[in-house]
Amino acid sequence: MNKVEFSPSLMTMDLDKFKEQITFLNDQVDSYHIDIMDGHYVPNISLSPWFIQEVRKISTLPLSAHLMVTEPAFWVQQLIDINCEWICMHAEVLDGLAFRLIDQIHDAGLKAGIVLNPETPVSVILPYIDRLDKVTIMTVDPGFAGQRFIEGALDKIVELRELREEYDYHYVIEMDGSSNRKSFKRIDEANPDIYIVGRSGLFGLDDDIAKAWSIMVADYQEMTGKVLSS
């Protein structure tokens, strides 16, 4: 798990250039991150299973759905029906549902992930951590793009790496929120497996997606001193 992976948050892409941007990124990134918001768990309403199907028409990369919803069971089945590779649910709404929904995802041959808000400790997921394929640490409050980076949340990435090493868990560790030039060095020190990049880290850097990607790579390499492998 030494290779750093980047997963663009498609909520922040330029939808006027949907096909152009996805076609370019298909050769650069490892997966796509798709936020689904219901207007209840967070006040915004964002992407949907329909959007995932549209991405699937022009990409074969793994798609990861981030469910910011109050009723995860309703959405999990929809995502299973369209064969979304990763289904990631917020721990904060899973009391009494976690084991059932994780098993439901695995029984469909898909991967189950859990997302933790900045104030939610890793201890909340310990009862079922051994079943997880991914743990996502939010470094902003959920529901809005462009928020201020919450550096203290990165301590949970370190904690998750230590737990994975000690108990041989198989989950990957992902960070989500304000991943950009200003935060790359500190994120790198925490050492997640997957960086979610959105408006401030990628799509907002230039109107031309190829130029934006080059700027992002240069920013990462300058701030971390590491060269990205292809």
Coordinates of C-alpha atoms in Angstrom, one line a residue:
M1 CA 0.0 0.0 0.0
N2 CA 2.9 2.4 -0.7
K3 CA 1.5 3.9 -4.0
V4 CA -0.5 7.1 -3.4
E5 CA -3.8 7.0 -5.2
F6 CA -5.9 10.0 -6.3
S7 CA -9.6 9.9 -6.6
P8 CA -11.3 13.0 -8.0
S9 CA -14.5 14.2 -6.3
L10 CA -16.8 14.5 -9.3
M11 CA -19.2 16.8 -7.4
T12 CA -16.6 19.5 -8.0
M13 CA -15.9 18.9 -11.7
D14 CA -17.1 21.1 -14.5
L15 CA -20.3 19.4 -15.7
D16 CA -20.2 21.4 -18.9
K17 CA -17.0 19.4 -19.7
F18 CA -18.1 16.1 -18.2
K19 CA -17.0 13.8 -21.1
E20 CA -13.8 15.8 -21.7
Q21 CA -12.7 15.7 -18.1
I22 CA -13.6 12.1 -17.4
T23 CA -11.9 10.9 -20.6
F24 CA -8.6 12.7 -19.7
L25 CA -8.7 11.6 -16.0
N26 CA -9.3 7.9 -17.0
D27 CA -5.6 7.7 -17.9
Q28 CA -4.4 9.5 -14.8
V29 CA -6.3 8.5 -11.7
D30 CA -7.2 5.3 -9.8
S31 CA -10.9 5.7 -9.1
Y32 CA -13.7 8.3 -8.9
H33 CA -15.3 9.6 -5.8
I34 CA -19.1 10.4 -6.1
D35 CA -20.9 12.2 -3.3
I36 CA -24.5 11.4 -2.8
M37 CA -26.3 13.9 -0.6
D38 CA -30.0 13.6 0.4
G39 CA -30.6 17.2 1.7
H40 CA -31.2 15.8 5.2
Y41 CA -28.0 14.4 6.6
V42 CA -26.4 17.4 5.0
P43 CA -28.3 20.4 3.7
N44 CA -27.2 20.1 0.1
I45 CA -28.5 17.7 -2.5
S46 CA -25.8 16.3 -4.8
L47 CA -25.1 13.4 -7.2
S48 CA -27.1 10.2 -7.5
P49 CA -27.0 6.6 -8.7
W50 CA -28.1 7.9 -12.1
F51 CA -24.9 10.0 -12.2
I52 CA -22.8 6.8 -11.5
Q53 CA -24.4 5.1 -14.5
E54 CA -23.5 8.1 -16.7
V55 CA -19.9 7.9 -15.6
R56 CA -19.9 4.2 -16.3
K57 CA -20.6 4.9 -19.9
I58 CA -17.2 6.5 -20.4
S59 CA -15.0 5.0 -17.7
T60 CA -14.1 1.5 -16.5
L61 CA -12.4 2.8 -13.3
P62 CA -13.7 1.8 -9.9
L63 CA -16.4 4.1 -8.6
S64 CA -16.8 4.9 -4.9
A65 CA -20.1 6.3 -3.6
H66 CA -19.9 8.4 -0.5
L67 CA -23.4 8.3 1.1
M68 CA -24.1 11.5 3.1
V69 CA -27.7 10.4 3.8
T70 CA -29.9 9.7 6.8
E71 CA -31.3 6.4 5.4
P72 CA -28.3 4.4 4.1
A73 CA -30.3 1.2 3.6
F74 CA -32.4 2.8 0.9
W75 CA -29.4 3.9 -1.1
V76 CA -27.2 0.8 -0.5
Q77 CA -29.6 -1.4 -2.4
Q78 CA -29.8 1.1 -5.3
L79 CA -26.0 1.1 -5.5
I80 CA -25.9 -2.7 -5.4
D81 CA -28.4 -2.8 -8.3
I82 CA -26.0 -0.7 -10.5
N83 CA -22.9 -2.6 -9.3
C84 CA -21.1 0.4 -7.7
E85 CA -17.7 -1.0 -6.7
W86 CA -17.4 0.9 -3.4
I87 CA -20.3 1.8 -1.1
C88 CA -19.2 4.0 1.8
M89 CA -21.6 4.9 4.6
H90 CA -21.3 7.4 7.5
A91 CA -20.7 5.7 10.8
E92 CA -22.9 8.3 12.5
V93 CA -26.1 6.9 11.0
L94 CA -25.3 3.2 11.2
D95 CA -26.4 2.4 14.8
G96 CA -28.2 -1.0 14.5
L97 CA -27.5 -1.2 10.8
A98 CA -23.7 -1.6 10.3
F99 CA -23.4 -5.4 10.3
R100 CA -26.4 -6.0 8.1
L101 CA -25.5 -3.4 5.5
I102 CA -21.8 -4.4 5.4
D103 CA -22.9 -8.0 4.8
Q104 CA -25.4 -7.0 2.2
I105 CA -22.7 -5.1 0.3
H106 CA -20.3 -8.0 0.5
D107 CA -22.9 -10.6 -0.4
A108 CA -23.3 -8.6 -3.7
G109 CA -19.6 -9.0 -4.4
L110 CA -18.9 -5.3 -3.7
K111 CA -16.7 -3.4 -1.2
A112 CA -17.9 -1.7 2.0
G113 CA -16.5 1.5 3.4
I114 CA -17.2 3.6 6.4
V115 CA -16.8 7.4 6.6
L116 CA -15.9 9.2 9.9
N117 CA -16.7 12.9 10.4
P118 CA -13.9 15.1 11.9
E119 CA -15.3 14.8 15.4
T120 CA -16.1 11.0 15.3
P121 CA -13.4 8.8 16.9
V122 CA -12.1 5.6 15.4
S123 CA -13.4 3.7 18.4
V124 CA -16.9 4.0 17.0
I125 CA -16.1 1.5 14.3
L126 CA -14.1 -1.0 16.3
P127 CA -16.9 -3.5 16.6
Y128 CA -16.9 -4.1 12.8
I129 CA -13.6 -2.7 11.6
D130 CA -12.4 -6.2 10.6
R131 CA -15.1 -6.3 8.0
L132 CA -14.3 -3.1 6.3
D133 CA -12.6 -2.6 2.9
K134 CA -12.1 1.2 3.3
V135 CA -12.2 3.8 6.0
T136 CA -12.5 7.4 4.9
I137 CA -11.5 10.2 7.3
M138 CA -13.2 13.5 6.7
T139 CA -10.9 16.5 7.1
V140 CA -13.7 18.9 6.6
D141 CA -17.3 18.9 7.9
P142 CA -19.5 16.9 5.4
G143 CA -21.7 18.5 2.8
F144 CA -19.9 21.5 1.4
A145 CA -16.9 21.9 -1.0
G146 CA -14.2 24.4 -0.3
Q147 CA -14.1 24.3 3.5
R148 CA -11.2 24.9 5.8
F149 CA -8.9 21.9 6.4
I150 CA -9.2 20.3 9.9
E151 CA -5.7 19.2 10.5
G152 CA -6.4 17.3 13.7
A153 CA -8.5 14.8 11.9
L154 CA -5.4 13.4 10.3
D155 CA -4.4 11.8 13.6
K156 CA -7.1 9.2 12.9
I157 CA -5.3 8.2 9.7
V158 CA -2.2 7.4 11.8
E159 CA -4.3 5.5 14.3
L160 CA -5.9 3.5 11.5
R161 CA -2.5 2.6 10.0
E162 CA -1.3 1.4 13.4
L163 CA -4.4 -0.7 13.9
R164 CA -4.1 -2.2 10.4
E165 CA -0.5 -3.2 11.0
E166 CA -1.2 -4.6 14.5
Y167 CA -4.2 -6.7 13.6
D168 CA -3.6 -7.3 9.9
Y169 CA -6.9 -5.6 8.8
H170 CA -7.3 -5.2 5.1
Y171 CA -9.0 -1.8 4.7
V172 CA -7.5 1.0 2.7
I173 CA -7.4 4.5 4.3
E174 CA -8.8 7.5 2.5
M175 CA -8.8 11.2 3.3
D176 CA -11.6 13.5 2.1
G177 CA -11.5 17.3 2.4
S178 CA -9.4 20.3 1.2
S179 CA -6.6 18.1 -0.2
N180 CA -4.5 20.7 -2.0
R181 CA -1.1 22.5 -2.1
K182 CA -1.5 24.0 1.4
S183 CA -2.3 20.6 3.0
F184 CA -0.4 18.1 0.9
K185 CA 2.7 18.0 3.2
R186 CA 0.7 17.4 6.4
I187 CA -1.5 14.8 4.7
D188 CA 1.6 13.0 3.4
E189 CA 2.9 12.8 6.9
A190 CA -0.2 11.0 8.0
N191 CA 0.2 8.7 5.0
P192 CA -3.3 7.7 3.7
D193 CA -3.6 5.4 0.8
I194 CA -6.1 7.5 -1.2
Y195 CA -6.4 11.3 -1.5
I196 CA -9.7 12.7 -2.6
V197 CA -9.1 15.8 -4.7
G198 CA -11.8 18.3 -5.5
R199 CA -12.1 21.9 -6.4
S200 CA -9.2 23.4 -4.5
G201 CA -6.8 20.5 -5.3
L202 CA -7.7 19.8 -8.9
F203 CA -10.7 21.1 -10.8
G204 CA -10.3 24.7 -9.7
L205 CA -6.7 25.0 -10.7
D206 CA -7.3 25.6 -14.4
D207 CA -10.2 25.4 -16.9
D208 CA -8.2 23.0 -18.9
I209 CA -8.3 19.6 -17.1
A210 CA -4.8 18.6 -18.4
K211 CA -3.3 21.8 -17.2
A212 CA -5.1 21.4 -13.8
W213 CA -3.8 17.9 -13.4
S214 CA -0.2 19.0 -14.2
I215 CA -0.5 21.8 -11.6
M216 CA -1.8 19.3 -9.0
V217 CA 1.0 16.9 -9.6
A218 CA 3.6 19.6 -9.4
D219 CA 2.0 20.9 -6.2
Y220 CA 2.1 17.5 -4.6
Q221 CA 5.6 16.8 -5.6
E222 CA 6.9 20.2 -4.5
M223 CA 5.2 20.1 -1.1
T224 CA 6.0 16.4 -0.3
G225 CA 9.3 16.0 -2.0
K226 CA 8.0 12.8 -3.6
V227 CA 7.6 11.9 -7.2
L228 CA 4.2 10.4 -8.2
S229 CA 4.6 7.0 -10.0
S230 CA 2.4 6.3 -13.0

